[in-house]
């Protein structure tokens, strides 16, 4: 619907966190974006944190984003012979599509009027009469809002909003939660989302502390709290040190020595604590020394002591509650935590200490937005956003940690867009692949680049170097658009900046992986209206490959059974060499368009391959047919048509049903679901086996729900999952570097699986102990 | 374990006292620096929350105790004067100690050799389980000694020869005590034969040192003979000591059934201690006897007498040890049972300076045994334990006696400088559940920083006048009323010191309000943690002890309220009259046990 929903929150106590950075508000940026992409009209919800008179306001709104998509459509000439030489196999049209997006931004309260003006400007033609509001700031700004916007403010419960928001991010943002370990590298350990997020304990540390047990989407209970919280740190800290700002206090604390103020065990036991096996550094009495020693204490030391006192106390209470309710996961939020490594560190220490490792302190990347998200969800209940899946848009979101008080001025300036989060509504809900052996431990990515500095350096450079080519291709894909070059340049700038951010803060968007780098690039391209830069390339390739299909199948059919199996596998692999996503290949392709299927086969490594369980696979093929195979396809053109389809055809021969899963949206030259549908029809017209299988629904084409060159088996289209269950799929084939090597290389499935790829990256090949164009053929049978 | 270390002859307590202060300004219990906050009230450190892993022996908790400042300074002045005189004397009479020194040292060393305190203590503390607290009786102890320090056998306490051997074997050197100081410890008295002097006001009756006419050996013999008729009873004086991080708690048993013969035999030194302690209520500037807590007509170990409760700041500990040295305390052959972290911290000082070997005891054992004992004997006919009736109604809330005859299970919350929380299932089955570093020390420490006050009394006085709701942010300050979604009352504190985030409010707040808020914050937090522990341990009786509660009705009523309110009446908060002294009493009880087993 052409509405523009808005939630807004303010008064996040983080208050002073970075004056300069919050000033950027990014209103202007948003404005620009909305002017070009958003239809007028909006309604909103308003959220304000209850906790303090803090100086940050968060604005959350829901917009419908209009953007261009490339659509493919078969020519309506089924009766005619399609074998004319220069005729493309289908037509491409660029259409406007409207998708829903959630935006969250944060700015200082001083800008609230500007913000309201901004909202007002977009209020035209809206039927909205109500703003959802919650929290202390909601009361504070109620009159102003009502007067300015002529809308009624409807108050929402704060904790309800926080919890709704928390559920929402935990469900929709993979790697939302992380464990913080100060002295390890990386400091952030992102958790893959547990398929079942409930029950958990949420400890919200605002000015006070609320401890809430969340059991289901709608059921939660306030189990306790404490008045010793962020307000105590701030208020007491201000009294003790005459330092006004929260962030400055944290900064003082980070430089202090609490042992000068606290009475430690060793102060009481003397040196004997060692022989007694006590840790002498444990605090026996917070501020104990200031009661007995008549001297001046430094601000830093007092701030540190205060921080320890409060963090330890909160950690202890959280552990006591976790123990009472038998919960092992405790999420921490609130302005006391918000992006502050100092507090995350002390809280983590405290939790580890008091729970002896039985309770895990978890933090959230988007903790600061929970209230705003929740308020929005409350206000949008009639639209029921919870029935959709949402995906974080890396292009429109800023990373974690930009407000860390330790950051120097330069870093602060760079983090000017910190306070942004965009979530795109996905058309259909995403779920786990039912065939995952253990969904809770499934990690899609093979290499964690936050962990692996060497690999990180390589890949970041690799993506930087490939950027020129991507820009060039983007411009080339829209020859008729006058502003294409300009937009492409903006894209370059944006992605370049993201890469630089990631160099500094690899953890900014969760675990850094090749997948996240690829996805970010796709998001950035979309952001600047390059929905499918490869659409024409794919079209051309598909046309050419379709012409070769009859010849290839004829050749295969003439082989003996055993030879044919090997040829089919080689075909799959050779097809996979055609991959515009890999730099080495795109170089070859750009310079030598005649590079052909046979050429690719010759390039392939001879057996034994780098990873080679072909014999085992062949052995298996001699046995009974699989019931149903799920195949994740990779590239357009040669790959899907001359590699995958002949393989599919053989499976169908054997009596195995096939589910062919392709991307919902474009990513590089990957075949999309709609392209695959056309290709399948064209092949069916040439090949009776495919034809009858399609008609008989023994060959089914489904979409993955993804627009990524990689594959996250925990976020797949629900329709796919349903079908997999219905058909009793017992074989999963994953093809290509992005899906079978960068991701899922270690994925454990309940059924047989085949992961195959050609390593088209020299560095990666070397890392795996092979050379360029090494072959991975990994056939796995689950242990009984 | 402490000991004897036979000194050469009777001590003149009066003289000792006199000889104490260095500058002639400070007396026995005085704090090192005049005006030092140390004289403020404080607590023995409880275990800090921050943490002691429960597995750590730290489970031992530091006992609470409090020493009030001397009000009016009378005692201090008096003692101060006298100590000046003492020093003069000390300089004047440097002669006596030569022989005694020789004699005493070996014994002192022998004590050490025999019972390496650390080893013994470590052995005890590192026991995996607290389920069976050690019987610290002699036999038991020897057993431990065998196990822990086999090489230390063979030197029974008090045998000079063995002691000397021990010294020789171990190559100990005499402690680095300068001769004049030794001298200043006062002359060796006439031993048991010396007619007692009874200086009621010792400081006014400086006594010249007596000639030393009994050999130490004879003195020992006499002493032993004196006790020999009463087996299983340790020699006087009977002390139990709990040395906390902030405060030293001392209990002293004053025998009232002394026969004429005994009085005759009583060594001068011993007598003067008795007289000094029982005739004063303040010692030096910071030592205080809590007269109102005195347990009268108590029978302990077969003797009738009164149990006195004394406290002084831990920072006066060195002065105290110095006094012990100067008074030649070691000549009394008594065992000084001590618990608390200070028993470890000051052990070396006791040995090196005063030639005293401490018998170190586990503080949690002491706490529990002491508590059970005091409750069992009652408070001079009145009950020791009490609770508050109608805790949630300020009008009707009143103190009521509680019978703790069936105390188990109980959650014991000991609030000293820090706080320890124990779950007690029987006399000797208990575990330390947790602790927090936010305790009495935190209250006083923060109050000192926020208001410039210097003593616990001062801090409490201010707190009594203050209003914490000016400082704290209440639920209603945020929601304009109750927070119904979570069933929180508008009057509940949402954020301690939350109003102090605002500069205007900071600038206009009174010290009294700040003191009150500090008190309320710390108290509520302890209450909250205690309540969670009670829930987790499934215990509905919560006993609060420790010197944080001394003269602190505000906290007691808050705790009573909090337990009742949050548990909807399921939890009962209990309190005890002798708040902070149980560790010291427990230490004294160990003295009897040792002797029993001998």
mmCIF file of C-alpha atoms in Angstrom, chain A residues 518-727:
data_model
loop_
_atom_site.group_PDB
_atom_site.id
_atom_site.type_symbol
_atom_site.label_atom_id
_atom_site.label_comp_id
_atom_site.label_asym_id
_atom_site.label_seq_id
_atom_site.Cartn_x
_atom_site.Cartn_y
_atom_site.Cartn_z
ATOM 1 C CA UNK A 518 28.718 -10.030 -2.131
ATOM 2 C CA UNK A 519 25.324 -9.267 -0.628
ATOM 3 C CA UNK A 520 26.378 -5.775 0.328
ATOM 4 C CA UNK A 521 27.406 -5.172 -3.248
ATOM 5 C CA UNK A 522 24.049 -6.352 -4.519
ATOM 6 C CA UNK A 523 22.259 -4.139 -2.023
ATOM 7 C CA UNK A 524 24.324 -1.152 -3.076
ATOM 8 C CA UNK A 525 23.648 -1.779 -6.734
ATOM 9 C CA UNK A 526 19.935 -1.942 -6.025
ATOM 10 C CA UNK A 527 20.140 1.185 -3.964
ATOM 11 C CA UNK A 528 21.246 3.060 -7.067
ATOM 12 C CA UNK A 529 18.778 1.434 -9.361
ATOM 13 C CA UNK A 530 20.921 -1.149 -11.011
ATOM 14 C CA UNK A 531 18.560 -3.998 -10.335
ATOM 15 C CA UNK A 532 20.132 -6.495 -12.686
ATOM 16 C CA UNK A 533 23.303 -5.379 -14.475
ATOM 17 C CA UNK A 534 23.754 -8.806 -15.986
ATOM 18 C CA UNK A 535 20.280 -9.187 -17.423
ATOM 19 C CA UNK A 536 21.418 -8.724 -21.014
ATOM 20 C CA UNK A 537 24.493 -10.874 -20.614
ATOM 21 C CA UNK A 538 22.359 -13.610 -19.173
ATOM 22 C CA UNK A 539 19.866 -13.245 -21.951
ATOM 23 C CA UNK A 540 22.566 -13.605 -24.557
ATOM 24 C CA UNK A 541 24.182 -16.564 -22.867
ATOM 25 C CA UNK A 542 20.939 -18.340 -22.343
ATOM 26 C CA UNK A 543 20.106 -17.910 -26.003
ATOM 27 C CA UNK A 544 23.450 -19.280 -27.109
ATOM 28 C CA UNK A 545 23.396 -22.198 -24.704
ATOM 29 C CA UNK A 546 19.874 -23.196 -25.629
ATOM 30 C CA UNK A 547 21.051 -23.636 -29.192
ATOM 31 C CA UNK A 548 23.686 -26.080 -28.051
ATOM 32 C CA UNK A 549 21.373 -28.107 -25.854
ATOM 33 C CA UNK A 550 20.215 -30.688 -28.417
ATOM 34 C CA UNK A 551 23.757 -31.374 -29.541
ATOM 35 C CA UNK A 552 25.001 -31.805 -26.000
ATOM 36 C CA UNK A 553 22.237 -34.194 -25.037
ATOM 37 C CA UNK A 554 22.685 -36.196 -28.207
ATOM 38 C CA UNK A 555 26.374 -36.587 -27.437
ATOM 39 C CA UNK A 556 25.617 -37.650 -23.876
ATOM 40 C CA UNK A 557 22.995 -40.154 -24.935
ATOM 41 C CA UNK A 558 25.494 -41.816 -27.232
ATOM 42 C CA UNK A 559 27.807 -42.609 -24.328
ATOM 43 C CA UNK A 560 27.733 -45.747 -22.266
ATOM 44 C CA UNK A 561 26.156 -45.469 -18.817
ATOM 45 C CA UNK A 562 29.326 -45.116 -16.827
ATOM 46 C CA UNK A 563 30.953 -42.720 -19.277
ATOM 47 C CA UNK A 564 27.804 -40.700 -19.333
ATOM 48 C CA UNK A 565 27.765 -40.245 -15.586
ATOM 49 C CA UNK A 566 31.254 -38.800 -15.645
ATOM 50 C CA UNK A 567 30.431 -36.613 -18.624
ATOM 51 C CA UNK A 568 27.381 -35.272 -16.843
ATOM 52 C CA UNK A 569 29.385 -34.373 -13.800
ATOM 53 C CA UNK A 570 32.075 -32.773 -15.927
ATOM 54 C CA UNK A 571 29.379 -30.854 -17.725
ATOM 55 C CA UNK A 572 28.059 -29.568 -14.427
ATOM 56 C CA UNK A 573 31.547 -28.469 -13.457
ATOM 57 C CA UNK A 574 32.444 -27.001 -16.825
ATOM 58 C CA UNK A 575 29.239 -25.056 -16.897
ATOM 59 C CA UNK A 576 30.194 -23.684 -13.576
ATOM 60 C CA UNK A 577 33.335 -22.161 -14.982
ATOM 61 C CA UNK A 578 31.064 -19.660 -16.673
ATOM 62 C CA UNK A 579 30.742 -17.355 -13.786
ATOM 63 C CA UNK A 580 30.829 -13.647 -14.164
ATOM 64 C CA UNK A 581 31.111 -13.239 -10.479
ATOM 65 C CA UNK A 582 34.643 -14.490 -10.345
ATOM 66 C CA UNK A 583 37.222 -12.024 -11.468
ATOM 67 C CA UNK A 584 39.501 -14.506 -13.201
ATOM 68 C CA UNK A 585 36.625 -15.738 -15.310
ATOM 69 C CA UNK A 586 35.219 -12.388 -16.136
ATOM 70 C CA UNK A 587 38.667 -11.396 -17.377
ATOM 71 C CA UNK A 588 38.759 -14.345 -19.739
ATOM 72 C CA UNK A 589 35.214 -13.830 -20.847
ATOM 73 C CA UNK A 590 35.628 -10.156 -21.472
ATOM 74 C CA UNK A 591 38.674 -10.742 -23.634
ATOM 75 C CA UNK A 592 37.555 -13.902 -25.364
ATOM 76 C CA UNK A 593 33.827 -14.167 -25.817
ATOM 77 C CA UNK A 594 34.275 -17.390 -27.786
ATOM 78 C CA UNK A 595 35.475 -19.170 -24.716
ATOM 79 C CA UNK A 596 33.318 -22.195 -24.979
ATOM 80 C CA UNK A 597 31.948 -25.137 -23.173
ATOM 81 C CA UNK A 598 34.519 -27.526 -24.568
ATOM 82 C CA UNK A 599 37.277 -25.104 -23.740
ATOM 83 C CA UNK A 600 36.013 -25.015 -20.185
ATOM 84 C CA UNK A 601 36.015 -28.784 -19.954
ATOM 85 C CA UNK A 602 39.623 -28.822 -21.042
ATOM 86 C CA UNK A 603 40.487 -26.272 -18.399
ATOM 87 C CA UNK A 604 39.150 -28.531 -15.683
ATOM 88 C CA UNK A 605 41.534 -30.282 -13.448
ATOM 89 C CA UNK A 606 42.045 -33.968 -14.307
ATOM 90 C CA UNK A 607 40.934 -36.509 -11.766
ATOM 91 C CA UNK A 608 41.683 -37.052 -9.018
ATOM 92 C CA UNK A 609 40.168 -33.747 -8.211
ATOM 93 C CA UNK A 610 41.088 -31.577 -5.282
ATOM 94 C CA UNK A 611 38.178 -33.057 -3.406
ATOM 95 C CA UNK A 612 37.051 -36.161 -5.174
ATOM 96 C CA UNK A 613 34.376 -38.540 -4.012
ATOM 97 C CA UNK A 614 33.188 -39.269 -7.514
ATOM 98 C CA UNK A 615 33.738 -43.004 -7.210
ATOM 99 C CA UNK A 616 31.500 -43.132 -4.221
ATOM 100 C CA UNK A 617 28.874 -41.175 -6.135
ATOM 101 C CA UNK A 618 29.117 -43.500 -9.092
ATOM 102 C CA UNK A 619 28.737 -46.427 -6.773
ATOM 103 C CA UNK A 620 25.630 -44.835 -5.353
ATOM 104 C CA UNK A 621 24.193 -44.310 -8.825
ATOM 105 C CA UNK A 622 24.392 -48.005 -9.411
ATOM 106 C CA UNK A 623 21.987 -48.426 -6.564
ATOM 107 C CA UNK A 624 18.318 -47.505 -6.373
ATOM 108 C CA UNK A 625 17.260 -44.099 -7.612
ATOM 109 C CA UNK A 626 16.810 -41.204 -5.241
ATOM 110 C CA UNK A 627 13.269 -40.275 -4.510
ATOM 111 C CA UNK A 628 13.675 -36.593 -5.031
ATOM 112 C CA UNK A 629 16.645 -34.341 -5.644
ATOM 113 C CA UNK A 630 16.816 -30.703 -4.607
ATOM 114 C CA UNK A 631 19.206 -28.807 -6.852
ATOM 115 C CA UNK A 632 20.422 -25.302 -6.160
ATOM 116 C CA UNK A 633 21.392 -23.836 -9.511
ATOM 117 C CA UNK A 634 24.086 -21.281 -10.029
ATOM 118 C CA UNK A 635 24.781 -19.405 -13.267
ATOM 119 C CA UNK A 636 22.744 -18.584 -16.290
ATOM 120 C CA UNK A 637 23.648 -19.805 -19.752
ATOM 121 C CA UNK A 638 25.978 -22.718 -20.205
ATOM 122 C CA UNK A 639 25.837 -23.653 -16.553
ATOM 123 C CA UNK A 640 22.105 -24.081 -16.154
ATOM 124 C CA UNK A 641 21.372 -25.204 -19.715
ATOM 125 C CA UNK A 642 24.289 -27.424 -20.687
ATOM 126 C CA UNK A 643 25.393 -28.411 -17.195
ATOM 127 C CA UNK A 644 22.403 -28.651 -14.920
ATOM 128 C CA UNK A 645 19.599 -29.619 -17.272
ATOM 129 C CA UNK A 646 21.341 -32.670 -18.760
ATOM 130 C CA UNK A 647 22.071 -33.770 -15.203
ATOM 131 C CA UNK A 648 18.440 -33.187 -14.247
ATOM 132 C CA UNK A 649 17.377 -35.130 -17.297
ATOM 133 C CA UNK A 650 19.472 -38.104 -16.223
ATOM 134 C CA UNK A 651 17.976 -38.012 -12.743
ATOM 135 C CA UNK A 652 14.497 -37.930 -14.238
ATOM 136 C CA UNK A 653 15.434 -40.913 -16.351
ATOM 137 C CA UNK A 654 16.324 -42.770 -13.221
ATOM 138 C CA UNK A 655 12.937 -41.988 -11.787
ATOM 139 C CA UNK A 656 14.116 -39.314 -9.409
ATOM 140 C CA UNK A 657 11.931 -36.279 -9.035
ATOM 141 C CA UNK A 658 13.751 -32.973 -9.215
ATOM 142 C CA UNK A 659 13.181 -29.679 -7.452
ATOM 143 C CA UNK A 660 15.227 -27.015 -9.179
ATOM 144 C CA UNK A 661 15.725 -24.023 -6.907
ATOM 145 C CA UNK A 662 16.853 -20.696 -8.321
ATOM 146 C CA UNK A 663 17.260 -17.247 -6.843
ATOM 147 C CA UNK A 664 14.176 -15.117 -6.434
ATOM 148 C CA UNK A 665 16.029 -11.989 -7.382
ATOM 149 C CA UNK A 666 19.038 -11.242 -9.527
ATOM 150 C CA UNK A 667 22.560 -11.568 -8.272
ATOM 151 C CA UNK A 668 25.458 -11.342 -10.712
ATOM 152 C CA UNK A 669 24.872 -13.720 -13.592
ATOM 153 C CA UNK A 670 23.039 -16.234 -11.457
ATOM 154 C CA UNK A 671 19.969 -17.636 -13.058
ATOM 155 C CA UNK A 672 16.822 -16.298 -11.510
ATOM 156 C CA UNK A 673 13.694 -18.268 -10.951
ATOM 157 C CA UNK A 674 11.807 -16.439 -13.683
ATOM 158 C CA UNK A 675 14.637 -16.957 -16.144
ATOM 159 C CA UNK A 676 14.807 -20.597 -15.223
ATOM 160 C CA UNK A 677 11.103 -20.984 -15.907
ATOM 161 C CA UNK A 678 11.557 -19.702 -19.431
ATOM 162 C CA UNK A 679 14.646 -21.784 -19.989
ATOM 163 C CA UNK A 680 12.843 -24.877 -18.786
ATOM 164 C CA UNK A 681 9.955 -24.242 -21.146
ATOM 165 C CA UNK A 682 12.363 -23.818 -24.035
ATOM 166 C CA UNK A 683 14.149 -27.016 -23.164
ATOM 167 C CA UNK A 684 10.862 -28.833 -22.746
ATOM 168 C CA UNK A 685 10.036 -27.809 -26.274
ATOM 169 C CA UNK A 686 13.171 -29.612 -27.425
ATOM 170 C CA UNK A 687 13.290 -32.528 -25.051
ATOM 171 C CA UNK A 688 10.451 -34.946 -24.307
ATOM 172 C CA UNK A 689 11.901 -36.100 -21.005
ATOM 173 C CA UNK A 690 11.962 -32.608 -19.546
ATOM 174 C CA UNK A 691 8.660 -31.898 -21.188
ATOM 175 C CA UNK A 692 6.815 -34.756 -19.601
ATOM 176 C CA UNK A 693 8.501 -34.207 -16.261
ATOM 177 C CA UNK A 694 7.363 -30.599 -16.200
ATOM 178 C CA UNK A 695 3.850 -31.546 -17.169
ATOM 179 C CA UNK A 696 3.802 -34.409 -14.721
ATOM 180 C CA UNK A 697 5.221 -32.236 -11.959
ATOM 181 C CA UNK A 698 8.179 -34.502 -11.528
ATOM 182 C CA UNK A 699 10.353 -31.516 -12.321
ATOM 183 C CA UNK A 700 9.480 -28.510 -10.229
ATOM 184 C CA UNK A 701 11.021 -25.084 -10.382
ATOM 185 C CA UNK A 702 10.960 -23.081 -7.179
ATOM 186 C CA UNK A 703 12.541 -19.942 -5.893
ATOM 187 C CA UNK A 704 14.970 -19.823 -3.025
ATOM 188 C CA UNK A 705 13.737 -16.552 -1.576
ATOM 189 C CA UNK A 706 17.228 -15.174 -1.925
ATOM 190 C CA UNK A 707 18.955 -12.634 -4.125
ATOM 191 C CA UNK A 708 22.417 -13.567 -3.082
ATOM 192 C CA UNK A 709 25.191 -15.289 -5.004
ATOM 193 C CA UNK A 710 25.616 -17.386 -1.897
ATOM 194 C CA UNK A 711 23.204 -19.636 -0.086
ATOM 195 C CA UNK A 712 21.918 -19.524 3.457
ATOM 196 C CA UNK A 713 20.058 -22.744 4.079
ATOM 197 C CA UNK A 714 18.506 -21.295 7.197
ATOM 198 C CA UNK A 715 16.704 -18.604 5.248
ATOM 199 C CA UNK A 716 14.892 -20.233 2.367
ATOM 200 C CA UNK A 717 11.531 -19.641 0.833
ATOM 201 C CA UNK A 718 8.818 -21.325 2.793
ATOM 202 C CA UNK A 719 7.313 -22.787 -0.399
ATOM 203 C CA UNK A 720 10.566 -24.538 -1.099
ATOM 204 C CA UNK A 721 10.683 -25.973 2.389
ATOM 205 C CA UNK A 722 7.117 -27.223 2.109
ATOM 206 C CA UNK A 723 7.838 -28.877 -1.207
ATOM 207 C CA UNK A 724 11.012 -30.509 0.067
ATOM 208 C CA UNK A 725 9.018 -32.029 2.870
ATOM 209 C CA UNK A 726 6.128 -33.095 0.666
ATOM 210 C CA UNK A 727 8.317 -34.759 -1.906
#
